[in-house]
Short mmCIF file of C-alpha atoms in Angstrom, two decimals:
data_model
loop_
_atom_site.label_atom_id
_atom_site.label_comp_id
_atom_site.label_asym_id
_atom_site.label_seq_id
_atom_site.Cartn_x
_atom_site.Cartn_y
_atom_site.Cartn_z
CA UNK A 1 -8.87 13.99 -54.37
CA UNK A 2 -6.03 11.89 -55.76
CA UNK A 3 -5.76 9.71 -58.86
CA UNK A 4 -7.70 6.93 -57.17
CA UNK A 5 -9.94 9.09 -54.99
CA UNK A 6 -7.76 8.39 -51.95
CA UNK A 7 -8.95 11.46 -50.03
CA UNK A 8 -12.58 12.52 -49.67
CA UNK A 9 -14.13 15.52 -47.98
CA UNK A 10 -17.91 15.47 -47.68
CA UNK A 11 -20.99 16.02 -45.53
CA UNK A 12 -22.93 12.86 -44.74
CA UNK A 13 -26.12 14.66 -43.76
CA UNK A 14 -25.27 14.36 -40.08
CA UNK A 15 -21.49 14.63 -39.96
CA UNK A 16 -18.67 16.31 -41.84
CA UNK A 17 -16.11 13.72 -42.90
CA UNK A 18 -12.49 13.79 -44.00
CA UNK A 19 -11.88 10.25 -45.25
CA UNK A 20 -8.51 8.83 -46.25
CA UNK A 21 -8.77 5.69 -48.41
CA UNK A 22 -5.08 5.38 -49.28
CA UNK A 23 -2.65 2.75 -48.03
CA UNK A 24 -0.47 5.27 -46.17
CA UNK A 25 -1.05 8.01 -43.60
CA UNK A 26 -3.37 10.97 -43.34
CA UNK A 27 -0.86 13.67 -42.43
CA UNK A 28 -1.93 16.98 -40.86
CA UNK A 29 0.95 19.46 -40.77
CA UNK A 30 1.02 22.65 -38.73
CA UNK A 31 3.33 24.59 -36.41
CA UNK A 32 0.59 24.17 -33.79
CA UNK A 33 -2.65 22.23 -33.74
CA UNK A 34 -5.88 22.95 -31.89
CA UNK A 35 -9.31 21.29 -31.85
CA UNK A 36 -12.21 23.32 -30.48
CA UNK A 37 -15.99 23.21 -30.34
CA UNK A 38 -18.06 24.79 -33.10
CA UNK A 39 -18.35 28.07 -31.20
CA UNK A 40 -14.56 28.19 -30.67
CA UNK A 41 -15.14 28.73 -26.93
CA UNK A 42 -13.86 25.40 -25.58
CA UNK A 43 -10.64 23.64 -26.45
CA UNK A 44 -10.70 19.86 -26.86
CA UNK A 45 -7.07 19.24 -27.84
CA UNK A 46 -3.99 21.40 -28.25
CA UNK A 47 -0.67 20.26 -29.64
CA UNK A 48 2.64 22.11 -29.87
CA UNK A 49 5.41 20.25 -31.76
CA UNK A 50 8.03 22.00 -29.61
CA UNK A 51 6.22 21.73 -26.30
CA UNK A 52 3.21 20.28 -24.59
CA UNK A 53 0.18 18.48 -25.92
CA UNK A 54 -2.98 18.88 -23.86
CA UNK A 55 -6.33 17.13 -23.50
CA UNK A 56 -9.34 18.98 -22.11
CA UNK A 57 -12.64 18.06 -20.48
CA UNK A 58 -15.44 20.59 -20.91
CA UNK A 59 -12.85 23.26 -21.63
CA UNK A 60 -10.64 22.46 -18.62
CA UNK A 61 -7.16 21.02 -19.12
CA UNK A 62 -6.87 17.53 -17.60
CA UNK A 63 -3.75 15.99 -19.15
CA UNK A 64 -0.61 17.69 -20.39
CA UNK A 65 2.64 16.21 -21.66
CA UNK A 66 5.74 17.65 -20.01
CA UNK A 67 9.47 17.13 -20.45
CA UNK A 68 9.56 14.32 -17.87
CA UNK A 69 6.26 12.61 -18.69
CA UNK A 70 2.68 13.76 -18.18
CA UNK A 71 0.92 16.09 -15.77
CA UNK A 72 -2.62 15.10 -14.76
CA UNK A 73 -5.03 17.55 -13.16
CA UNK A 74 -7.68 15.75 -11.09
CA UNK A 75 -8.14 12.04 -10.46
CA UNK A 76 -6.77 9.12 -12.47
CA UNK A 77 -9.19 6.20 -12.68
CA UNK A 78 -7.88 2.97 -14.21
CA UNK A 79 -9.13 -0.62 -14.42
CA UNK A 80 -5.58 -1.95 -14.37
CA UNK A 81 -2.11 -0.51 -13.79
CA UNK A 82 1.27 -1.97 -14.74
CA UNK A 83 4.40 0.06 -14.02
CA UNK A 84 7.85 -0.94 -15.29
CA UNK A 85 9.74 1.60 -13.19
CA UNK A 86 9.58 3.36 -9.81
CA UNK A 87 6.65 5.54 -8.79
CA UNK A 88 7.59 8.69 -6.89
CA UNK A 89 4.76 10.33 -4.96
CA UNK A 90 5.11 13.76 -3.40
CA UNK A 91 1.67 13.71 -1.80
CA UNK A 92 -0.90 11.36 -0.26
CA UNK A 93 -2.24 8.08 -1.62
CA UNK A 94 -5.93 7.83 -0.79
CA UNK A 95 -7.32 4.31 -1.22
CA UNK A 96 -11.07 3.98 -0.73
CA UNK A 97 -11.30 0.20 -1.12
CA UNK A 98 -9.20 -2.95 -1.33
CA UNK A 99 -5.55 -2.63 -2.39
CA UNK A 100 -3.51 -5.64 -3.56
CA UNK A 101 0.25 -5.06 -3.87
CA UNK A 102 3.00 -7.63 -4.47
CA UNK A 103 5.83 -5.50 -3.09
CA UNK A 104 5.72 -2.22 -1.16
CA UNK A 105 8.65 -0.01 -0.14
CA UNK A 106 7.71 3.28 1.53
CA UNK A 107 10.24 5.68 3.05
CA UNK A 108 7.95 7.76 5.22
CA UNK A 109 4.72 7.68 7.18
CA UNK A 110 1.96 5.38 5.92
CA UNK A 111 -1.65 5.79 7.07
CA UNK A 112 -4.14 3.12 6.01
CA UNK A 113 -7.87 3.33 6.71
CA UNK A 114 -8.97 0.44 4.46
CA UNK A 115 -7.70 -3.02 3.46
CA UNK A 116 -4.09 -3.46 2.35
CA UNK A 117 -3.27 -6.88 0.87
CA UNK A 118 0.42 -7.45 0.16
CA UNK A 119 1.44 -10.82 -1.29
CA UNK A 120 5.18 -10.19 -1.24
CA UNK A 121 7.80 -8.18 0.61
CA UNK A 122 6.73 -5.00 2.40
CA UNK A 123 9.24 -2.43 3.65
CA UNK A 124 7.74 0.40 5.73
CA UNK A 125 9.77 2.94 7.69
CA UNK A 126 6.74 4.10 9.68
CA UNK A 127 3.25 2.62 9.81
CA UNK A 128 0.28 4.35 11.43
CA UNK A 129 -2.93 2.32 11.55
CA UNK A 130 -6.10 4.15 12.61
CA UNK A 131 -8.18 1.19 13.73
CA UNK A 132 -7.96 -2.50 14.58
CA UNK A 133 -5.25 -4.66 12.98
CA UNK A 134 -6.20 -8.30 12.42
CA UNK A 135 -3.56 -10.87 11.41
CA UNK A 136 -4.61 -14.20 9.91
CA UNK A 137 -1.09 -15.64 10.01
CA UNK A 138 2.11 -15.35 12.03
CA UNK A 139 3.75 -12.05 12.93
CA UNK A 140 7.51 -12.59 12.74
CA UNK A 141 10.18 -10.44 14.38
CA UNK A 142 13.86 -11.18 13.85
CA UNK A 143 16.38 -11.72 16.64
CA UNK A 144 16.75 -8.54 18.65
CA UNK A 145 13.59 -6.95 17.25
CA UNK A 146 11.21 -5.95 20.02
CA UNK A 147 7.49 -5.80 20.46
CA UNK A 148 7.19 -2.67 22.59
CA UNK A 149 4.33 -1.32 24.68
CA UNK A 150 3.73 2.04 26.36
CA UNK A 151 4.29 5.66 25.35
CA UNK A 152 7.96 5.37 26.35
CA UNK A 153 8.36 1.74 25.26
CA UNK A 154 8.10 0.79 28.91
CA UNK A 155 7.98 -2.97 28.36
CA UNK A 156 9.18 -5.12 25.49
CA UNK A 157 9.12 -8.76 24.39
CA UNK A 158 12.01 -10.04 22.28
CA UNK A 159 14.39 -12.89 21.52
CA UNK A 160 18.10 -12.04 21.37
CA UNK A 161 19.16 -15.16 19.45
CA UNK A 162 19.74 -17.22 22.58
CA UNK A 163 17.09 -16.27 25.12
CA UNK A 164 13.61 -14.79 25.22
CA UNK A 165 12.86 -11.78 27.42
CA UNK A 166 9.91 -9.87 28.82
CA UNK A 167 11.84 -6.75 29.67
CA UNK A 168 10.99 -3.56 31.52
CA UNK A 169 12.81 -0.69 29.84
CA UNK A 170 12.86 3.07 29.51
CA UNK A 171 11.34 5.18 32.25
CA UNK A 172 8.40 2.86 32.94
CA UNK A 173 7.41 2.30 36.56
CA UNK A 174 5.20 -0.17 38.35
CA UNK A 175 4.82 -3.94 38.42
CA UNK A 176 4.17 -6.67 35.89
CA UNK A 177 0.74 -8.20 36.55
CA UNK A 178 -0.79 -11.43 35.30
CA UNK A 179 -4.57 -11.01 35.64
CA UNK A 180 -5.69 -14.59 35.12
CA UNK A 181 -7.15 -17.39 37.25
CA UNK A 182 -4.41 -19.92 36.40
CA UNK A 183 -0.82 -19.68 35.19
CA UNK A 184 1.06 -22.75 33.97
CA UNK A 185 4.72 -23.00 32.96
CA UNK A 186 5.40 -25.91 30.57
CA UNK A 187 8.34 -27.29 28.64
CA UNK A 188 8.80 -26.20 25.00
CA UNK A 189 6.72 -29.09 23.66
CA UNK A 190 3.89 -28.39 26.11
CA UNK A 191 3.97 -31.96 27.44
CA UNK A 192 5.39 -31.45 30.95
CA UNK A 193 4.35 -28.99 33.65
CA UNK A 194 6.96 -27.06 35.61
CA UNK A 195 4.94 -24.71 37.77
CA UNK A 196 1.19 -24.06 38.23
CA UNK A 197 -0.40 -21.10 39.98
CA UNK A 198 -4.09 -21.02 40.89
CA UNK A 199 -5.94 -17.95 42.14
CA UNK A 200 -8.33 -19.93 44.36
CA UNK A 201 -6.27 -23.01 45.13
CA UNK A 202 -2.83 -24.45 45.61
CA UNK A 203 0.40 -23.71 43.75
CA UNK A 204 2.29 -26.72 42.41
CA UNK A 205 5.96 -27.28 41.56
CA UNK A 206 7.05 -30.17 39.30
CA UNK A 207 10.18 -32.16 38.59
CA UNK A 208 10.38 -33.80 35.18
CA UNK A 209 6.62 -33.43 34.87
CA UNK A 210 5.88 -35.00 38.24
CA UNK A 211 4.32 -33.03 41.10
CA UNK A 212 6.79 -32.50 43.94
CA UNK A 213 5.55 -29.58 46.05
#
């Protein structure tokens, strides 16, 4: 068809072909568009110029365009993902393997059962870890932030900007025990002893690093 044979419709022996040889577009115009299998029992693609367009897998709708974006039924598997805007999730994120994130901000409860590798800033309102947490670098708490232990935060360790405290708080009862054979109190550089306690020996007091008592 066409003065220069720009459009061809033929059967190749194996396939039916609509071939456009022109320099412009092949335009298909319809108030609605549907692609089905030969038996017309399974839809492959459906397009509505005034509404949604849908992709199907084995007759089941998997992706549909909506007014605000797309609606996906089932899992989304990608080799790479780059997002230029925020991602709003109304349900769970289930990560089976390693996750590498530059920045994370989560306003809610976060449960992680596999690796989470964050290279940048991480802001979590609540973090629940079901397992052992291993840190390969420093854990930093700002002035006034407390490392708390016990169901009622019975004891806490913190620095208030001037002093460092091991503080009993809340409704906790009982004593503070050091279960160790030797306890040594040193200066901040670790070069001078102030007080040594031994479970099976003497206790020693120092002045300016020299034993006095």
